[in-house]
C-alpha cells in the first residue's frame, strides 16, 4: 500500500519512524456528468472571475475570505513558518480507556507502518504496551495543512490511527430528541429485547453492499444492450408504517427467527409469554388481583365460620364456669355464717332494778 505521509511517533523520548497508509477505501460506484441530449461529457473548468480566463493548477493559490469579502492571500511559505511541532510527528499526549473516546469524534482511519528496520523494536514496544494496558493513545499530528487529533489502537499486529474531530467540532444534539414525553411499557421493552437477541449476532464479514451490486448488474445489463434490472415490487403492507408497535415487534421477532431457522413461527410468542411470566412473578394483572381478592374473601369467610362457633362455645363454657363459681361461693358463705353463729355464746338478760 502506498504511504500518504512519512514522519515519526513521539512516545516520550522514544521516536518511532513510521509511514501513514490509508486503512479504508471507497467501493461506491461513481458516475460522470454528461449532456443528456447528446451524451457529451460535462467538465468543470477553473476560470478567473476577473478576466474570464481559464487557469491551470500551477497558477492557483490559497486565500482566506474575510467577513466583508476581502481575499487575504496565504502562501505555502506562510503556513510552513508556523510553529507547528506536529508537522512531521505524531505526538502522543495521553493514554486513556477506549470507552472515553466518543464515537462521534471518529474520522478517517490509517495504518501506521514501521519505516525501516531500526523502527521495528520501538514500534513493537508501543504495540505491546497498548495491548497490555488495554488503553488507546491520544495524539496530535498535522496532515494536509492543519493540526489534527488522533487515537492510536492495536488492530491484529498493526498500530492503527483514527483521526478524531476536535471536541468543539461536535455539535450538541439540541432539538433532536422527541419533544413530547413518551411512555414505553415493559412488554414493549421485552419484545425489543427479544428482537435484539435474535438480530444481535452476525458475522460482519458476511455483510455487503446490496445497492452497489444492483448498480453493477444494471450497468452490465445496459452495456450488453439490455434494459437493466427490473425494480423490486413495492411493499404492499405500507412500507414500514408502524400502526401497532406490539404487533410489529412480535412479527419482527417471528420473521427474524424463521429467517435464521431457529424456531417455528409461533415459538417467539410462546417464549415471550414465558419470559414475561418469569420476569414478573411478583406482579399481577387487574383480573388476577380481583380473583385473588375474591379467593381471599371466600377463604376468610370459611375460616371465620368455625372461628365464630369456637368462640361461642368458649364463651358458653366461661359463663358456665362463672355460674358454678358463683354458686360455690354463695354456698361457702352460708356455711361459714352458720359455723360462726354456733361458736358465739348466748348472753343472759340482766333484770332491771326497780326504783323505790
XYZ file of C-alpha atoms in Angstrom:
356
model
C 0.000 0.000 0.000
C 1.238 3.472 -0.867
C 2.047 5.741 2.060
C 0.488 9.206 2.158
C 2.644 10.677 4.946
C 6.054 9.972 6.449
C 7.049 11.010 9.949
C 7.548 9.619 13.424
C 5.604 8.715 16.562
C 6.817 10.644 19.592
C 6.463 8.351 22.614
C 8.124 10.319 25.406
C 11.791 10.403 24.456
C 11.310 7.488 22.067
C 10.921 8.333 18.370
C 9.465 5.713 16.038
C 9.809 6.381 12.283
C 6.544 5.419 10.557
C 4.618 5.604 7.305
C 0.957 6.565 7.206
C -1.241 4.377 4.987
C -4.978 4.689 4.315
C -6.836 1.920 6.127
C -10.074 2.317 4.174
C -11.152 2.761 0.577
C -14.379 3.707 -1.088
C -16.028 0.982 -3.190
C -19.045 3.018 -4.237
C -19.822 3.286 -7.963
C -19.070 6.772 -9.273
C -20.767 8.485 -12.229
C -19.811 11.194 -14.691
C -21.943 14.141 -15.631
C -22.994 14.201 -19.269
C -25.091 16.313 -21.581
C -28.411 14.417 -21.595
C -29.142 15.429 -25.221
C -26.028 14.048 -26.911
C -24.125 12.248 -24.126
C -21.202 14.663 -24.195
C -19.028 14.810 -21.057
C -19.591 17.789 -18.778
C -16.346 19.084 -17.275
C -15.594 21.765 -14.726
C -13.157 24.406 -15.783
C -11.375 26.704 -13.341
C -11.914 30.228 -14.571
C -10.826 33.529 -13.026
C -13.823 35.727 -12.263
C -11.943 38.948 -13.116
C -10.687 38.226 -16.631
C -12.720 35.127 -17.519
C -9.559 33.199 -18.418
C -9.147 29.501 -17.594
C -6.187 28.913 -15.284
C -4.037 25.829 -14.661
C -3.459 24.164 -11.303
C 0.019 25.679 -11.034
C -1.476 29.175 -11.177
C -3.969 28.575 -8.353
C -3.103 29.758 -4.840
C -4.844 29.995 -1.452
C -6.659 32.870 0.191
C -8.832 33.477 3.245
C -12.089 35.302 2.596
C -12.770 37.906 5.244
C -16.249 38.758 6.511
C -16.509 41.719 4.093
C -15.479 39.581 1.103
C -11.850 40.680 1.032
C -9.425 37.939 -0.080
C -6.285 37.601 2.066
C -3.635 35.608 0.146
C -1.917 32.774 2.083
C 1.184 31.075 0.680
C 2.693 27.678 1.473
C 5.679 29.538 2.981
C 3.332 31.326 5.406
C 1.945 28.010 6.592
C 5.366 26.331 6.764
C 6.707 29.103 9.005
C 4.049 28.499 11.679
C 5.335 26.952 14.956
C 3.791 23.522 14.436
C 5.695 20.843 16.403
C 3.491 18.088 14.943
C 4.360 18.912 11.334
C 6.168 15.585 10.950
C 5.412 13.962 14.281
C 2.508 12.068 15.774
C 2.864 13.309 19.337
C 1.251 11.068 21.958
C -0.166 13.222 24.750
C -2.071 10.666 26.868
C -3.268 7.084 27.288
C -6.957 6.625 28.129
C -9.543 3.787 28.170
C -11.142 3.310 24.765
C -14.580 3.966 26.284
C -13.641 7.600 26.927
C -13.483 8.329 23.193
C -16.843 9.469 21.850
C -17.621 7.575 18.607
C -18.984 10.858 17.219
C -15.387 12.071 17.062
C -14.236 9.220 14.810
C -12.974 10.307 11.405
C -10.670 8.708 8.819
C -8.648 5.582 9.695
C -4.990 4.883 8.914
C -2.431 2.129 9.424
C 0.956 3.075 10.888
C 3.802 1.078 9.401
C 7.310 0.910 10.869
C 9.634 2.793 8.488
C 12.816 0.779 8.323
C 14.475 -1.970 10.357
C 15.581 0.276 13.288
C 11.931 1.288 13.826
C 10.752 -2.313 14.346
C 11.856 -2.557 18.003
C 10.246 0.671 19.351
C 7.199 0.054 17.141
C 6.698 -3.401 18.673
C 7.281 -1.995 22.159
C 4.498 0.587 21.737
C 2.164 -2.012 20.215
C 2.625 -4.487 23.071
C 2.305 -1.726 25.680
C -1.027 -0.713 24.185
C -2.192 -4.329 24.204
C -1.253 -4.934 27.828
C -2.670 -1.668 29.131
C -5.971 -2.178 27.299
C -5.901 1.536 26.525
C -5.634 3.770 23.474
C -3.231 6.621 22.864
C -4.462 10.143 22.196
C -2.131 12.036 19.889
C -1.786 15.236 17.870
C -0.494 15.283 14.308
C -0.501 17.521 11.265
C -1.830 16.447 7.884
C -2.825 18.401 4.777
C -2.023 21.774 6.231
C -3.751 21.533 9.595
C -3.199 20.042 13.032
C -5.475 17.163 13.925
C -6.351 14.897 16.818
C -5.880 11.137 16.600
C -6.377 7.903 18.514
C -3.897 5.027 18.281
C -5.001 1.445 18.928
C -3.867 -2.062 18.002
C -5.500 -3.993 15.149
C -4.074 -7.512 14.896
C -0.297 -6.823 14.875
C -0.519 -3.304 13.493
C -0.925 0.080 15.148
C -3.900 1.876 13.617
C -4.745 5.544 13.990
C -8.211 7.063 13.806
C -8.454 10.739 13.038
C -10.630 12.466 15.630
C -12.638 15.629 15.390
C -11.783 18.268 17.959
C -14.287 18.398 20.838
C -15.570 21.811 19.733
C -16.392 20.367 16.302
C -19.088 18.087 17.766
C -22.494 19.739 17.704
C -24.805 19.407 20.697
C -27.988 17.401 19.907
C -30.318 20.293 20.666
C -33.877 19.900 19.410
C -33.224 16.409 18.046
C -34.901 14.238 20.697
C -38.726 13.929 20.691
C -40.222 16.922 22.460
C -43.398 15.209 23.667
C -42.958 12.782 26.581
C -43.349 9.159 25.520
C -44.047 6.259 27.879
C -42.671 2.827 26.978
C -44.284 -0.243 28.537
C -42.347 -3.155 29.977
C -43.992 -5.529 27.498
C -42.683 -3.435 24.596
C -39.186 -3.479 26.074
C -39.398 -7.260 26.468
C -40.248 -7.623 22.780
C -37.478 -5.218 21.794
C -35.020 -7.267 23.877
C -36.169 -10.451 22.135
C -35.705 -8.840 18.720
C -32.232 -7.579 19.696
C -31.269 -11.052 20.900
C -32.390 -12.524 17.574
C -30.669 -9.944 15.350
C -27.703 -9.171 17.611
C -25.294 -11.872 16.416
C -23.981 -11.514 12.872
C -20.729 -12.139 11.035
C -19.707 -8.652 9.897
C -17.642 -10.210 7.141
C -20.824 -11.565 5.560
C -22.379 -8.099 5.141
C -22.138 -6.466 1.733
C -23.477 -3.505 -0.223
C -26.654 -4.744 -1.942
C -27.226 -1.394 -3.639
C -23.757 -1.360 -5.198
C -24.248 -4.898 -6.521
C -27.593 -3.902 -8.051
C -25.982 -0.860 -9.709
C -23.160 -3.009 -11.139
C -25.683 -5.551 -12.502
C -27.726 -2.788 -14.070
C -24.602 -1.271 -15.719
C -23.530 -4.684 -17.038
C -27.006 -5.306 -18.471
C -27.074 -1.919 -20.186
C -23.579 -2.424 -21.561
C -24.826 -5.627 -23.233
C -27.761 -3.782 -24.754
C -30.389 -4.815 -22.209
C -32.863 -2.751 -20.293
C -31.246 -3.157 -16.914
C -32.631 -4.821 -13.827
C -36.329 -4.812 -13.003
C -37.078 -2.736 -9.909
C -38.331 -4.599 -6.836
C -42.064 -4.705 -6.214
C -43.326 -2.095 -3.751
C -44.225 -3.213 -0.246
C -47.954 -3.947 -0.261
C -48.178 -3.660 3.530
C -47.427 0.026 3.583
C -43.645 0.029 3.639
C -42.524 0.476 7.222
C -45.561 2.296 8.595
C -45.988 1.033 12.147
C -49.611 1.056 13.287
C -49.443 -1.345 16.245
C -45.997 -1.303 17.855
C -46.524 -4.528 19.803
C -47.768 -6.386 16.735
C -44.880 -5.071 14.659
C -42.331 -6.187 17.254
C -43.877 -9.647 17.555
C -43.919 -10.041 13.768
C -40.295 -8.884 13.577
C -39.182 -11.437 16.157
C -41.102 -14.209 14.368
C -39.719 -13.279 10.951
C -36.147 -12.999 12.243
C -36.287 -16.427 13.875
C -37.828 -18.014 10.787
C -35.116 -16.473 8.612
C -32.413 -17.893 10.886
C -34.180 -21.257 11.121
C -34.101 -21.198 14.907
C -37.739 -21.903 15.783
C -41.241 -22.250 14.338
C -43.295 -19.185 13.575
C -45.146 -19.138 16.903
C -42.192 -20.010 19.118
C -41.235 -16.395 19.709
C -44.623 -15.544 21.130
C -44.541 -18.535 23.498
C -41.052 -17.629 24.585
C -42.032 -14.024 25.208
C -45.023 -15.068 27.338
C -42.749 -17.317 29.367
C -40.257 -14.525 29.800
C -42.955 -12.117 30.908
C -44.231 -14.635 33.475
C -40.749 -15.276 34.798
C -39.752 -11.629 34.928
C -42.971 -10.505 36.567
C -43.641 -13.202 39.137
C -44.253 -10.500 41.728
C -46.768 -8.606 39.567
C -50.443 -9.345 38.825
C -52.876 -8.132 36.251
C -56.098 -6.409 37.412
C -58.120 -9.598 36.708
C -55.668 -11.740 38.650
C -55.770 -9.271 41.520
C -59.599 -9.363 41.639
C -59.540 -13.167 41.545
C -57.032 -13.273 44.376
C -59.140 -10.862 46.448
C -62.296 -12.949 45.849
C -60.483 -16.144 46.813
C -59.103 -14.480 49.915
C -62.575 -13.283 50.958
C -64.064 -16.775 50.474
C -61.278 -18.350 52.474
C -61.732 -15.732 55.189
C -65.450 -16.489 55.396
C -64.804 -20.213 55.613
C -62.215 -19.647 58.285
C -64.426 -17.161 60.145
C -67.393 -19.589 60.462
C -65.570 -22.257 62.515
C -63.883 -19.478 64.413
C -67.230 -17.990 65.391
C -68.567 -21.415 66.522
C -65.435 -21.989 68.532
C -65.732 -18.539 70.088
C -69.390 -19.150 71.019
C -68.547 -22.480 72.698
C -65.705 -20.904 74.587
C -67.954 -18.065 75.780
C -70.599 -20.588 76.932
C -68.015 -22.591 78.860
C -66.713 -19.445 80.517
C -70.269 -18.354 81.512
C -70.977 -21.831 82.992
C -67.718 -21.723 84.874
C -68.552 -18.299 86.287
C -72.048 -19.504 87.363
C -70.606 -22.585 89.071
C -68.024 -20.455 90.809
C -70.698 -18.045 91.990
C -72.844 -20.907 93.316
C -69.929 -22.415 95.191
C -69.065 -19.019 96.598
C -72.643 -18.492 97.898
C -72.767 -21.979 99.466
C -69.433 -21.449 101.100
C -70.548 -18.100 102.518
C -73.701 -19.645 104.104
C -71.756 -22.492 105.699
C -69.278 -20.051 107.153
C -72.081 -17.886 108.604
C -73.743 -20.885 110.401
C -70.465 -22.036 111.827
C -69.756 -18.606 113.224
C -73.193 -18.348 114.784
C -72.757 -21.686 116.666
C -69.410 -20.708 118.169
C -70.603 -17.351 119.689
C -72.002 -17.760 123.378
C -75.573 -16.629 124.271
C -75.730 -13.534 126.549
C -78.060 -13.728 129.627
C -80.574 -10.962 130.232
C -79.956 -8.827 133.355
C -83.115 -7.768 135.225
C -83.629 -4.049 135.716
C -83.774 -2.661 139.227
C -86.973 -1.001 140.267
C -86.742 2.330 141.845
C -88.386 2.824 145.268
